[in-house]
PDB file of C-alpha atoms (C1' of nucleotides) in Angstrom:
ATOM      1  CA  MET A   1     -70.084  55.758 103.565  1.00 45.00           C
ATOM      2  CA  PRO A   2     -72.860  53.059 102.985  1.00 44.00           C
ATOM      3  CA  ALA A   3     -73.521  50.799 105.816  1.00 39.00           C
ATOM      4  CA  ALA A   4     -71.801  47.479 105.407  1.00 40.00           C
ATOM      5  CA  PRO A   5     -74.277  44.672 104.739  1.00 43.00           C
ATOM      6  CA  ALA A   6     -75.390  43.310 108.050  1.00 43.00           C
ATOM      7  CA  PRO A   7     -73.455  40.152 108.831  1.00 42.00           C
ATOM      8  CA  ARG A   8     -75.551  37.173 108.615  1.00 47.00           C
ATOM      9  CA  ARG A   9     -76.306  35.275 111.845  1.00 48.00           C
ATOM     10  CA  ARG A  10     -74.126  32.313 112.178  1.00 52.00           C
ATOM     11  CA  ARG A  11     -76.094  29.380 110.752  1.00 67.00           C
ATOM     12  CA  ARG A  12     -76.395  26.258 112.693  1.00 82.00           C
ATOM     13  CA  PRO A  13     -74.034  23.603 111.185  1.00 89.00           C
ATOM     14  CA  THR A  14     -75.783  21.374 108.616  1.00 94.00           C
ATOM     15  CA  ALA A  15     -76.164  17.673 109.059  1.00 94.00           C
ATOM     16  CA  LYS A  16     -73.164  16.992 106.801  1.00 96.00           C
ATOM     17  CA  GLN A  17     -71.000  19.433 108.544  1.00 97.00           C
ATOM     18  CA  GLN A  18     -71.923  17.729 111.866  1.00 96.00           C
ATOM     19  CA  ALA A  19     -71.226  14.388 110.403  1.00 97.00           C
ATOM     20  CA  VAL A  20     -67.745  15.341 109.265  1.00 97.00           C
ATOM     21  CA  VAL A  21     -66.954  16.761 112.665  1.00 97.00           C
ATOM     22  CA  LYS A  22     -68.402  13.693 114.266  1.00 96.00           C
ATOM     23  CA  ALA A  23     -66.174  11.458 112.136  1.00 97.00           C
ATOM     24  CA  LEU A  24     -63.226  13.541 113.069  1.00 98.00           C
ATOM     25  CA  ARG A  25     -64.094  13.270 116.785  1.00 97.00           C
ATOM     26  CA  GLY A  26     -63.870   9.452 116.358  1.00 95.00           C
ATOM     27  CA  SER A  27     -60.129   9.453 116.386  1.00 96.00           C
ATOM     28  CA  ASP A  28     -57.260  11.619 117.199  1.00 96.00           C
ATOM     29  CA  HIS A  29     -55.340  10.175 114.226  1.00 98.00           C
ATOM     30  CA  PHE A  30     -54.704  12.167 111.128  1.00 98.00           C
ATOM     31  CA  ARG A  31     -56.937  11.038 108.150  1.00 98.00           C
ATOM     32  CA  SER A  32     -57.296  12.187 104.597  1.00 98.00           C
ATOM     33  CA  ALA A  33     -60.386  13.549 103.078  1.00 98.00           C
ATOM     34  CA  GLN A  34     -60.888  10.438 101.067  1.00 97.00           C
ATOM     35  CA  GLN A  35     -60.556   8.196 104.219  1.00 97.00           C
ATOM     36  CA  LEU A  36     -63.077  10.346 106.028  1.00 98.00           C
ATOM     37  CA  HIS A  37     -65.391  10.199 103.044  1.00 97.00           C
ATOM     38  CA  HIS A  38     -65.165   6.412 103.012  1.00 96.00           C
ATOM     39  CA  GLU A  39     -65.891   6.335 106.743  1.00 96.00           C
ATOM     40  CA  LEU A  40     -68.991   8.506 106.184  1.00 96.00           C
ATOM     41  CA  ALA A  41     -70.127   6.416 103.265  1.00 93.00           C
ATOM     42  CA  GLU A  42     -70.214   3.327 105.672  1.00 89.00           C
ATOM     43  CA  LEU A  43     -72.906   5.056 107.749  1.00 86.00           C
ATOM     44  CA  PRO A  44     -76.127   4.460 105.949  1.00 81.00           C
ATOM     45  CA  ALA A  45     -77.629   7.443 107.637  1.00 85.00           C
ATOM     46  CA  ILE A  46     -75.688   9.987 105.765  1.00 90.00           C
ATOM     47  CA  ARG A  47     -74.922  10.548 102.111  1.00 94.00           C
ATOM     48  CA  ILE A  48     -72.245  13.014 101.401  1.00 96.00           C
ATOM     49  CA  GLY A  49     -70.201  13.824  98.377  1.00 96.00           C
ATOM     50  CA  LEU A  50     -66.460  13.789  98.291  1.00 97.00           C
ATOM     51  CA  THR A  51     -66.445  17.405  97.224  1.00 98.00           C
ATOM     52  CA  THR A  52     -68.471  18.403 100.221  1.00 98.00           C
ATOM     53  CA  VAL A  53     -66.153  16.578 102.559  1.00 98.00           C
ATOM     54  CA  TYR A  54     -63.166  18.413 100.977  1.00 98.00           C
ATOM     55  CA  ARG A  55     -65.018  21.680 101.378  1.00 98.00           C
ATOM     56  CA  ILE A  56     -66.032  21.170 104.935  1.00 98.00           C
ATOM     57  CA  LEU A  57     -62.528  19.997 105.894  1.00 98.00           C
ATOM     58  CA  HIS A  58     -61.085  23.137 104.326  1.00 97.00           C
ATOM     59  CA  THR A  59     -63.386  25.306 106.218  1.00 96.00           C
ATOM     60  CA  LEU A  60     -62.638  23.569 109.437  1.00 96.00           C
ATOM     61  CA  ALA A  61     -58.988  24.075 108.802  1.00 96.00           C
ATOM     62  CA  ASP A  62     -59.474  27.672 108.020  1.00 94.00           C
ATOM     63  CA  GLN A  63     -61.267  28.130 111.317  1.00 93.00           C
ATOM     64  CA  ARG A  64     -58.450  26.228 113.106  1.00 94.00           C
ATOM     65  CA  ILE A  65     -61.025  23.767 114.292  1.00 95.00           C
ATOM     66  CA  ALA A  66     -59.054  21.161 112.424  1.00 96.00           C
ATOM     67  CA  GLU A  67     -55.375  20.975 111.955  1.00 96.00           C
ATOM     68  CA  THR A  68     -53.616  19.605 108.918  1.00 96.00           C
ATOM     69  CA  GLN A  69     -50.575  17.621 108.231  1.00 96.00           C
ATOM     70  CA  LEU A  70     -48.900  16.455 104.948  1.00 97.00           C
ATOM     71  CA  GLY A  71     -48.898  12.716 104.480  1.00 97.00           C
ATOM     72  CA  GLU A  72     -45.923  10.911 103.303  1.00 97.00           C
ATOM     73  CA  ASP A  73     -47.181  10.929  99.832  1.00 96.00           C
ATOM     74  CA  GLY A  74     -48.233  14.538  99.803  1.00 96.00           C
ATOM     75  CA  GLU A  75     -51.863  14.140 100.669  1.00 97.00           C
ATOM     76  CA  VAL A  76     -53.465  16.369 103.279  1.00 98.00           C
ATOM     77  CA  LEU A  77     -54.435  14.811 106.514  1.00 98.00           C
ATOM     78  CA  TYR A  78     -56.890  16.177 109.041  1.00 98.00           C
ATOM     79  CA  ARG A  79     -57.832  15.877 112.745  1.00 97.00           C
ATOM     80  CA  LEU A  80     -59.523  17.979 115.240  1.00 96.00           C
ATOM     81  CA  GLY A  81     -57.439  20.090 117.265  1.00 87.00           C
ATOM     82  CA  SER A  82     -54.828  22.051 118.841  1.00 71.00           C
ATOM     83  CA  ALA A  83     -55.566  25.545 117.728  1.00 64.00           C
ATOM     84  CA  ALA A  84     -52.148  26.379 119.306  1.00 69.00           C
ATOM     85  CA  GLY A  85     -49.265  27.215 117.045  1.00 67.00           C
ATOM     86  CA  HIS A  86     -48.617  24.255 114.700  1.00 65.00           C
ATOM     87  CA  SER A  87     -46.390  21.722 116.108  1.00 85.00           C
ATOM     88  CA  HIS A  88     -44.527  18.848 114.363  1.00 94.00           C
ATOM     89  CA  TYR A  89     -45.314  15.210 114.416  1.00 96.00           C
ATOM     90  CA  LEU A  90     -43.898  11.703 114.022  1.00 97.00           C
ATOM     91  CA  LEU A  91     -46.795   9.983 112.371  1.00 96.00           C
ATOM     92  CA  CYS A  92     -47.680   6.551 111.457  1.00 98.00           C
ATOM     93  CA  ARG A  93     -47.763   6.352 107.744  1.00 96.00           C
ATOM     94  CA  ARG A  94     -50.331   3.612 108.048  1.00 96.00           C
ATOM     95  CA  CYS A  95     -52.928   4.767 110.662  1.00 97.00           C
ATOM     96  CA  GLY A  96     -52.133   8.406 111.157  1.00 97.00           C
ATOM     97  CA  GLU A  97     -51.375   8.216 114.846  1.00 97.00           C
ATOM     98  CA  ALA A  98     -49.394  11.256 115.781  1.00 96.00           C
ATOM     99  CA  VAL A  99     -46.609  11.820 118.296  1.00 95.00           C
ATOM    100  CA  ALA A 100     -45.842  15.464 118.727  1.00 94.00           C
ATOM    101  CA  PHE A 101     -42.324  16.776 119.218  1.00 92.00           C
ATOM    102  CA  THR A 102     -40.730  20.106 119.380  1.00 89.00           C
ATOM    103  CA  THR A 103     -37.977  21.523 117.331  1.00 88.00           C
ATOM    104  CA  ALA A 104     -36.906  24.523 119.292  1.00 88.00           C
ATOM    105  CA  VAL A 105     -33.244  23.798 118.728  1.00 86.00           C
ATOM    106  CA  LEU A 106     -33.614  23.345 115.029  1.00 87.00           C
ATOM    107  CA  GLU A 107     -35.901  26.365 114.701  1.00 89.00           C
ATOM    108  CA  HIS A 108     -33.308  28.485 116.358  1.00 91.00           C
ATOM    109  CA  HIS A 109     -30.596  27.172 114.133  1.00 90.00           C
ATOM    110  CA  THR A 110     -32.572  27.662 111.010  1.00 90.00           C
ATOM    111  CA  ALA A 111     -33.651  31.101 111.854  1.00 93.00           C
ATOM    112  CA  GLU A 112     -29.941  31.925 112.291  1.00 94.00           C
ATOM    113  CA  LEU A 113     -29.057  30.287 109.058  1.00 95.00           C
ATOM    114  CA  ALA A 114     -31.684  32.152 107.223  1.00 96.00           C
ATOM    115  CA  ARG A 115     -30.526  35.421 108.686  1.00 97.00           C
ATOM    116  CA  GLN A 116     -26.849  34.790 107.740  1.00 97.00           C
ATOM    117  CA  HIS A 117     -27.741  34.173 104.227  1.00 98.00           C
ATOM    118  CA  GLY A 118     -30.305  37.022 103.993  1.00 97.00           C
ATOM    119  CA  TYR A 119     -33.200  34.762 103.194  1.00 97.00           C
ATOM    120  CA  ALA A 120     -36.649  36.163 104.055  1.00 96.00           C
ATOM    121  CA  ASP A 121     -40.161  34.753 104.535  1.00 96.00           C
ATOM    122  CA  ILE A 122     -38.890  31.415 105.783  1.00 95.00           C
ATOM    123  CA  SER A 123     -41.296  28.502 106.044  1.00 95.00           C
ATOM    124  CA  HIS A 124     -40.480  25.067 106.904  1.00 94.00           C
ATOM    125  CA  ARG A 125     -41.685  21.518 106.624  1.00 95.00           C
ATOM    126  CA  ILE A 126     -40.496  19.084 109.224  1.00 95.00           C
ATOM    127  CA  ASP A 127     -42.323  15.833 109.254  1.00 96.00           C
ATOM    128  CA  LEU A 128     -41.426  12.348 110.474  1.00 96.00           C
ATOM    129  CA  TYR A 129     -43.032   9.105 109.292  1.00 97.00           C
ATOM    130  CA  GLY A 130     -42.798   5.702 110.680  1.00 97.00           C
ATOM    131  CA  THR A 131     -44.781   2.612 111.463  1.00 97.00           C
ATOM    132  CA  CYS A 132     -46.356   2.561 114.897  1.00 97.00           C
ATOM    133  CA  PRO A 133     -45.974  -0.549 117.116  1.00 97.00           C
ATOM    134  CA  LEU A 134     -49.673  -1.508 116.509  1.00 96.00           C
ATOM    135  CA  CYS A 135     -49.458  -1.290 112.792  1.00 96.00           C
ATOM    136  CA  ALA A 136     -46.028  -2.930 112.820  1.00 95.00           C
ATOM    137  CA  GLN A 137     -47.626  -6.249 114.099  1.00 92.00           C
ATOM    138  CA  ARG A 138     -50.209  -5.911 111.274  1.00 81.00           C
TER     139      ARG A 138
ATOM    140  CA  MET B   1     -26.352 -22.602  85.876  1.00 43.00           C
ATOM    141  CA  PRO B   2     -26.876 -20.890  82.475  1.00 43.00           C
ATOM    142  CA  ALA B   3     -24.642 -17.912  81.835  1.00 37.00           C
ATOM    143  CA  ALA B   4     -26.244 -14.613  82.696  1.00 39.00           C
ATOM    144  CA  PRO B   5     -26.995 -12.472  79.568  1.00 43.00           C
ATOM    145  CA  ALA B   6     -23.903 -10.595  78.888  1.00 42.00           C
ATOM    146  CA  PRO B   7     -24.407  -7.103  80.202  1.00 43.00           C
ATOM    147  CA  ARG B   8     -24.581  -4.654  77.377  1.00 47.00           C
ATOM    148  CA  ARG B   9     -21.729  -2.449  76.945  1.00 47.00           C
ATOM    149  CA  ARG B  10     -22.663   0.951  78.410  1.00 52.00           C
ATOM    150  CA  ARG B  11     -24.014   2.963  75.586  1.00 67.00           C
ATOM    151  CA  ARG B  12     -22.772   6.464  74.950  1.00 81.00           C
ATOM    152  CA  PRO B  13     -25.311   8.924  76.259  1.00 89.00           C
ATOM    153  CA  THR B  14     -27.753  10.121  73.668  1.00 94.00           C
ATOM    154  CA  ALA B  15     -27.827  13.707  72.445  1.00 94.00           C
ATOM    155  CA  LYS B  16     -30.973  14.314  74.573  1.00 96.00           C
ATOM    156  CA  GLN B  17     -29.357  12.803  77.714  1.00 97.00           C
ATOM    157  CA  GLN B  18     -26.376  14.976  77.193  1.00 96.00           C
ATOM    158  CA  ALA B  19     -28.655  17.997  76.730  1.00 97.00           C
ATOM    159  CA  VAL B  20     -30.349  17.418  79.984  1.00 97.00           C
ATOM    160  CA  VAL B  21     -27.072  17.082  81.791  1.00 97.00           C
ATOM    161  CA  LYS B  22     -25.729  20.095  80.205  1.00 96.00           C
ATOM    162  CA  ALA B  23     -28.784  22.118  81.214  1.00 97.00           C
ATOM    163  CA  LEU B  24     -28.242  20.798  84.763  1.00 98.00           C
ATOM    164  CA  ARG B  25     -24.598  21.777  84.704  1.00 97.00           C
ATOM    165  CA  GLY B  26     -25.732  25.375  83.874  1.00 95.00           C
ATOM    166  CA  SER B  27     -26.704  26.017  87.527  1.00 96.00           C
ATOM    167  CA  ASP B  28     -26.303  24.549  90.942  1.00 96.00           C
ATOM    168  CA  HIS B  29     -29.852  25.625  91.757  1.00 98.00           C
ATOM    169  CA  PHE B  30     -32.713  23.158  92.017  1.00 98.00           C
ATOM    170  CA  ARG B  31     -35.122  23.168  89.082  1.00 98.00           C
ATOM    171  CA  SER B  32     -38.170  21.163  88.107  1.00 98.00           C
ATOM    172  CA  ALA B  33     -38.435  18.895  85.076  1.00 98.00           C
ATOM    173  CA  GLN B  34     -40.784  21.392  83.606  1.00 97.00           C
ATOM    174  CA  GLN B  35     -38.348  24.263  84.091  1.00 97.00           C
ATOM    175  CA  LEU B  36     -35.625  22.295  82.507  1.00 98.00           C
ATOM    176  CA  HIS B  37     -37.799  21.261  79.674  1.00 97.00           C
ATOM    177  CA  HIS B  38     -38.608  24.926  79.031  1.00 96.00           C
ATOM    178  CA  GLU B  39     -35.031  25.848  79.077  1.00 96.00           C
ATOM    179  CA  LEU B  40     -34.175  23.020  76.598  1.00 96.00           C
ATOM    180  CA  ALA B  41     -36.974  24.175  74.467  1.00 93.00           C
ATOM    181  CA  GLU B  42     -35.266  27.648  74.188  1.00 89.00           C
ATOM    182  CA  LEU B  43     -32.315  26.064  72.491  1.00 86.00           C
ATOM    183  CA  PRO B  44     -33.254  25.685  68.822  1.00 81.00           C
ATOM    184  CA  ALA B  45     -30.760  22.904  68.527  1.00 85.00           C
ATOM    185  CA  ILE B  46     -32.535  20.395  70.497  1.00 90.00           C
ATOM    186  CA  ARG B  47     -36.057  19.097  70.397  1.00 94.00           C
ATOM    187  CA  ILE B  48     -37.070  16.962  73.404  1.00 96.00           C
ATOM    188  CA  GLY B  49     -40.365  15.854  74.858  1.00 97.00           C
ATOM    189  CA  LEU B  50     -41.394  16.583  78.425  1.00 97.00           C
ATOM    190  CA  THR B  51     -41.856  12.858  79.019  1.00 98.00           C
ATOM    191  CA  THR B  52     -38.181  12.260  78.057  1.00 98.00           C
ATOM    192  CA  VAL B  53     -36.937  14.958  80.292  1.00 98.00           C
ATOM    193  CA  TYR B  54     -38.824  13.332  83.206  1.00 98.00           C
ATOM    194  CA  ARG B  55     -37.311   9.943  82.215  1.00 98.00           C
ATOM    195  CA  ILE B  56     -33.799  11.128  81.944  1.00 98.00           C
ATOM    196  CA  LEU B  57     -34.068  12.996  85.239  1.00 98.00           C
ATOM    197  CA  HIS B  58     -35.449   9.950  86.958  1.00 97.00           C
ATOM    198  CA  THR B  59     -32.694   7.928  85.724  1.00 96.00           C
ATOM    199  CA  LEU B  60     -30.039  10.481  86.737  1.00 96.00           C
ATOM    200  CA  ALA B  61     -31.540  10.528  90.216  1.00 96.00           C
ATOM    201  CA  ASP B  62     -31.449   6.703  90.298  1.00 94.00           C
ATOM    202  CA  GLN B  63     -27.806   6.785  89.432  1.00 93.00           C
ATOM    203  CA  ARG B  64     -27.290   9.432  92.112  1.00 94.00           C
ATOM    204  CA  ILE B  65     -25.868  11.661  89.438  1.00 95.00           C
ATOM    205  CA  ALA B  66     -28.594  14.103  90.202  1.00 96.00           C
ATOM    206  CA  GLU B  67     -30.166  14.767  93.622  1.00 96.00           C
ATOM    207  CA  THR B  68     -33.691  15.749  94.214  1.00 96.00           C
ATOM    208  CA  GLN B  69     -35.620  17.952  96.615  1.00 96.00           C
ATOM    209  CA  LEU B  70     -39.214  18.620  97.192  1.00 97.00           C
ATOM    210  CA  GLY B  71     -40.333  22.080  96.123  1.00 97.00           C
ATOM    211  CA  GLU B  72     -42.565  23.962  98.527  1.00 97.00           C
ATOM    212  CA  ASP B  73     -45.588  23.082  96.359  1.00 96.00           C
ATOM    213  CA  GLY B  74     -44.647  19.398  96.221  1.00 96.00           C
ATOM    214  CA  GLU B  75     -43.006  19.262  92.779  1.00 97.00           C
ATOM    215  CA  VAL B  76     -39.667  17.478  92.470  1.00 98.00           C
ATOM    216  CA  LEU B  77     -36.580  19.634  91.906  1.00 98.00           C
ATOM    217  CA  TYR B  78     -33.315  18.413  90.501  1.00 98.00           C
ATOM    218  CA  ARG B  79     -29.698  19.439  90.377  1.00 97.00           C
ATOM    219  CA  LEU B  80     -26.472  17.672  89.703  1.00 96.00           C
ATOM    220  CA  GLY B  81     -24.675  16.478  92.689  1.00 87.00           C
ATOM    221  CA  SER B  82     -23.507  15.392  95.863  1.00 71.00           C
ATOM    222  CA  ALA B  83     -23.807  11.646  95.810  1.00 64.00           C
ATOM    223  CA  ALA B  84     -23.073  11.887  99.536  1.00 69.00           C
ATOM    224  CA  GLY B  85     -25.937  11.098 101.900  1.00 66.00           C
ATOM    225  CA  HIS B  86     -28.756  13.407 101.473  1.00 65.00           C
ATOM    226  CA  SER B  87     -28.523  16.715 103.283  1.00 84.00           C
ATOM    227  CA  HIS B  88     -31.180  19.229 103.988  1.00 94.00           C
ATOM    228  CA  TYR B  89     -31.545  22.682 102.392  1.00 96.00           C
ATOM    229  CA  LEU B  90     -32.899  26.072 102.771  1.00 97.00           C
ATOM    230  CA  LEU B  91     -33.947  26.811  99.403  1.00 96.00           C
ATOM    231  CA  CYS B  92     -35.138  29.818  97.548  1.00 98.00           C
ATOM    232  CA  ARG B  93     -38.817  29.192  96.530  1.00 95.00           C
ATOM    233  CA  ARG B  94     -38.244  31.410  93.462  1.00 96.00           C
ATOM    234  CA  CYS B  95     -34.901  30.524  92.017  1.00 97.00           C
ATOM    235  CA  GLY B  96     -34.050  27.151  93.623  1.00 97.00           C
ATOM    236  CA  GLU B  97     -30.754  28.349  95.163  1.00 97.00           C
ATOM    237  CA  ALA B  98     -29.872  26.003  98.002  1.00 96.00           C
ATOM    238  CA  VAL B  99     -28.069  26.534 101.266  1.00 95.00           C
ATOM    239  CA  ALA B 100     -27.267  23.275 102.951  1.00 94.00           C
ATOM    240  CA  PHE B 101     -27.548  22.780 106.653  1.00 92.00           C
ATOM    241  CA  THR B 102     -27.135  19.909 109.036  1.00 89.00           C
ATOM    242  CA  THR B 103     -29.650  18.535 111.478  1.00 88.00           C
ATOM    243  CA  ALA B 104     -27.519  16.290 113.614  1.00 89.00           C
ATOM    244  CA  VAL B 105     -29.154  17.540 116.800  1.00 86.00           C
ATOM    245  CA  LEU B 106     -32.614  17.031 115.511  1.00 87.00           C
ATOM    246  CA  GLU B 107     -31.907  13.664 113.815  1.00 89.00           C
ATOM    247  CA  HIS B 108     -30.564  12.521 117.224  1.00 91.00           C
ATOM    248  CA  HIS B 109     -33.670  13.742 119.094  1.00 90.00           C
ATOM    249  CA  THR B 110     -36.097  12.174 116.542  1.00 90.00           C
ATOM    250  CA  ALA B 111     -34.278   8.814 116.490  1.00 93.00           C
ATOM    251  CA  GLU B 112     -34.726   8.814 120.308  1.00 94.00           C
ATOM    252  CA  LEU B 113     -38.366   9.885 120.002  1.00 95.00           C
ATOM    253  CA  ALA B 114     -39.051   7.045 117.531  1.00 96.00           C
ATOM    254  CA  ARG B 115     -37.280   4.490 119.667  1.00 97.00           C
ATOM    255  CA  GLN B 116     -39.309   5.646 122.743  1.00 97.00           C
ATOM    256  CA  HIS B 117     -42.581   5.188 120.946  1.00 98.00           C
ATOM    257  CA  GLY B 118     -41.627   2.084 119.176  1.00 97.00           C
ATOM    258  CA  TYR B 119     -41.892   3.522 115.727  1.00 97.00           C
ATOM    259  CA  ALA B 120     -40.006   1.665 112.993  1.00 96.00           C
ATOM    260  CA  ASP B 121     -38.876   2.562 109.528  1.00 96.00           C
ATOM    261  CA  ILE B 122     -38.593   6.236 110.182  1.00 96.00           C
ATOM    262  CA  SER B 123     -38.268   8.597 107.314  1.00 95.00           C
ATOM    263  CA  HIS B 124     -38.294  12.312 107.514  1.00 95.00           C
ATOM    264  CA  ARG B 125     -38.821  15.469 105.513  1.00 95.00           C
ATOM    265  CA  ILE B 126     -36.976  18.599 106.643  1.00 95.00           C
ATOM    266  CA  ASP B 127     -37.210  21.357 104.139  1.00 96.00           C
ATOM    267  CA  LEU B 128     -36.870  25.191 104.530  1.00 96.00           C
ATOM    268  CA  TYR B 129     -37.986  27.654 102.057  1.00 97.00           C
ATOM    269  CA  GLY B 130     -37.450  31.253 101.741  1.00 97.00           C
ATOM    270  CA  THR B 131     -36.724  34.087  99.355  1.00 97.00           C
ATOM    271  CA  CYS B 132     -33.084  34.621  98.722  1.00 97.00           C
ATOM    272  CA  PRO B 133     -31.618  38.155  98.741  1.00 97.00           C
ATOM    273  CA  LEU B 134     -31.380  38.349  94.960  1.00 96.00           C
ATOM    274  CA  CYS B 135     -34.972  37.233  94.375  1.00 96.00           C
ATOM    275  CA  ALA B 136     -36.086  39.540  97.170  1.00 95.00           C
ATOM    276  CA  GLN B 137     -35.078  42.540  95.202  1.00 92.00           C
ATOM    277  CA  ARG B 138     -36.955  41.127  92.200  1.00 81.00           C
TER     278      ARG B 138
ATOM    279  C1'  DT C   1     -32.073  -7.880  65.332  1.00 91.74           C
ATOM    280  C1'  DT C   2     -33.074  -5.944  68.965  1.00 91.74           C
ATOM    281  C1'  DA C   3     -32.708  -3.519  73.156  1.00 91.74           C
ATOM    282  C1'  DA C   4     -32.835   1.267  74.187  1.00 91.74           C
ATOM    283  C1'  DG C   5     -34.574   5.772  73.553  1.00 91.74           C
ATOM    284  C1'  DT C   6     -38.383   8.700  72.386  1.00 91.74           C
ATOM    285  C1'  DG C   7     -42.896  11.203  71.780  1.00 91.74           C
ATOM    286  C1'  DC C   8     -47.716  11.608  72.002  1.00 91.74           C
ATOM    287  C1'  DA C   9     -51.823  10.797  74.034  1.00 91.74           C
ATOM    288  C1'  DA C  10     -54.159   9.043  77.808  1.00 91.74           C
ATOM    289  C1'  DA C  11     -54.145   7.738  82.470  1.00 91.74           C
ATOM    290  C1'  DT C  12     -53.276   8.776  87.582  1.00 91.74           C
ATOM    291  C1'  DC C  13     -54.224  10.946  91.886  1.00 91.74           C
ATOM    292  C1'  DG C  14     -55.437  14.161  95.199  1.00 91.74           C
ATOM    293  C1'  DT C  15     -57.734  18.178  95.044  1.00 91.74           C
ATOM    294  C1'  DT C  16     -60.335  22.266  93.174  1.00 91.74           C
ATOM    295  C1'  DT C  17     -63.778  24.517  90.439  1.00 91.74           C
ATOM    296  C1'  DG C  18     -67.857  25.596  87.318  1.00 91.74           C
ATOM    297  C1'  DC C  19     -72.422  25.242  87.508  1.00 91.74           C
ATOM    298  C1'  DA C  20     -77.032  24.114  88.468  1.00 91.74           C
ATOM    299  C1'  DG C  21     -80.213  22.556  91.621  1.00 91.74           C
ATOM    300  C1'  DT C  22     -81.514  22.483  96.860  1.00 91.74           C
ATOM    301  C1'  DT C  23     -82.245  24.291 101.374  1.00 91.74           C
ATOM    302  C1'  DC C  24     -82.874  27.398 104.971  1.00 91.74           C
ATOM    303  C1'  DG C  25     -83.263  31.978 107.434  1.00 91.74           C
TER     304       DG C  25
ATOM    305  C1'  DC D   1     -85.834  36.256  97.951  1.00 91.74           C
ATOM    306  C1'  DG D   2     -80.993  35.356  98.407  1.00 91.74           C
ATOM    307  C1'  DA D   3     -77.015  33.421 100.599  1.00 91.74           C
ATOM    308  C1'  DA D   4     -75.349  29.047 101.861  1.00 91.74           C
ATOM    309  C1'  DC D   5     -74.863  24.309 100.785  1.00 91.74           C
ATOM    310  C1'  DT D   6     -74.393  20.376  97.893  1.00 91.74           C
ATOM    311  C1'  DG D   7     -73.182  17.120  94.063  1.00 91.74           C
ATOM    312  C1'  DC D   8     -71.621  15.930  89.680  1.00 91.74           C
ATOM    313  C1'  DA D   9     -68.730  16.418  86.049  1.00 91.74           C
ATOM    314  C1'  DA D  10     -64.882  18.546  84.380  1.00 91.74           C
ATOM    315  C1'  DA D  11     -60.584  20.926  85.189  1.00 91.74           C
ATOM    316  C1'  DC D  12     -55.993  20.904  87.237  1.00 91.74           C
ATOM    317  C1'  DG D  13     -50.960  20.113  87.619  1.00 91.74           C
ATOM    318  C1'  DA D  14     -47.214  17.216  88.187  1.00 91.74           C
ATOM    319  C1'  DT D  15     -45.975  12.841  86.947  1.00 91.74           C
ATOM    320  C1'  DT D  16     -46.384   8.219  84.844  1.00 91.74           C
ATOM    321  C1'  DT D  17     -47.697   4.887  81.527  1.00 91.74           C
ATOM    322  C1'  DG D  18     -49.223   2.442  77.093  1.00 91.74           C
ATOM    323  C1'  DC D  19     -47.906   1.968  72.785  1.00 91.74           C
ATOM    324  C1'  DA D  20     -45.980   2.542  68.383  1.00 91.74           C
ATOM    325  C1'  DC D  21     -42.027   4.246  66.182  1.00 91.74           C
ATOM    326  C1'  DT D  22     -36.963   5.387  65.549  1.00 91.74           C
ATOM    327  C1'  DT D  23     -32.263   4.585  66.458  1.00 91.74           C
ATOM    328  C1'  DA D  24     -27.984   2.770  67.153  1.00 91.74           C
ATOM    329  C1'  DA D  25     -24.771  -1.295  68.679  1.00 91.74           C
TER     330       DA D  25
END
DNA sequence: TTAAGTGCAAATCGTTTGCAGTTCG
DNA sequence: CGAACTGCAAACGATTTGCACTTAA
């Protein structure tokens, strides 16, 4: 068989990729691509298109460098982090602050429920939203 | 004070409204507005616009005549039903069949979690998706 | 007559994709 | 050179809305 094409050496991250990661490092709250794009637009140093922000975030998520969460309205939120198996969060619908929690009991119940009814390929969505104390006081 | 405008007598549901309800009666599975519109389009008897289907479903949901669920991809699914407090479902991502389950334990845990962290106005999303036995065998 | 119902086209909104130009190894 | 990277504009898909027209009490 012909030799597979030699894998390209990992390229050093571009300035824009670094900028997105840097923006993410700025907070452990979950933020949308659009929010991040706005933040980056503030910085006069960098000029980056919304499309690129989306693409970089998508790549970071693929690499598990960033984790994602669904916002209350269905938008995708990102933050750096926990490559560990996805956990669930109570997150502030306003600022994206996240409080993790476990659902061991529920997961067990649902696995059993699925088994009993013969459902396969189970996936779940368990998200809590609220207003954190800080955002509550405006 | 001036008399409030006399509330209009409840009008008899239009043919299209009846058609949508009838389509909903056809199954206890959750279906999207688009699916229902397609089904209605099959029937040569009725001609109804997608917009109207959306509007009628929205009204039915407001009146709690129909209940809604979020599909795995974020679309809104409808079925007639249970005016009782919303429950959660394990639903077939393919046919919309729904198996209800309770989350008393989780709800208790999360209420406590929210309280501990001072989060207010909590809302949650707990949805399970899977492939039902029937759909699994194609 | 007049509020309600309806349909079509256009608008929304977050996100993705086509495509052409740019950059870097 | 060629793969990666980028940006803009257009496409997307579910849903909503503006607006003009029809219908029925």
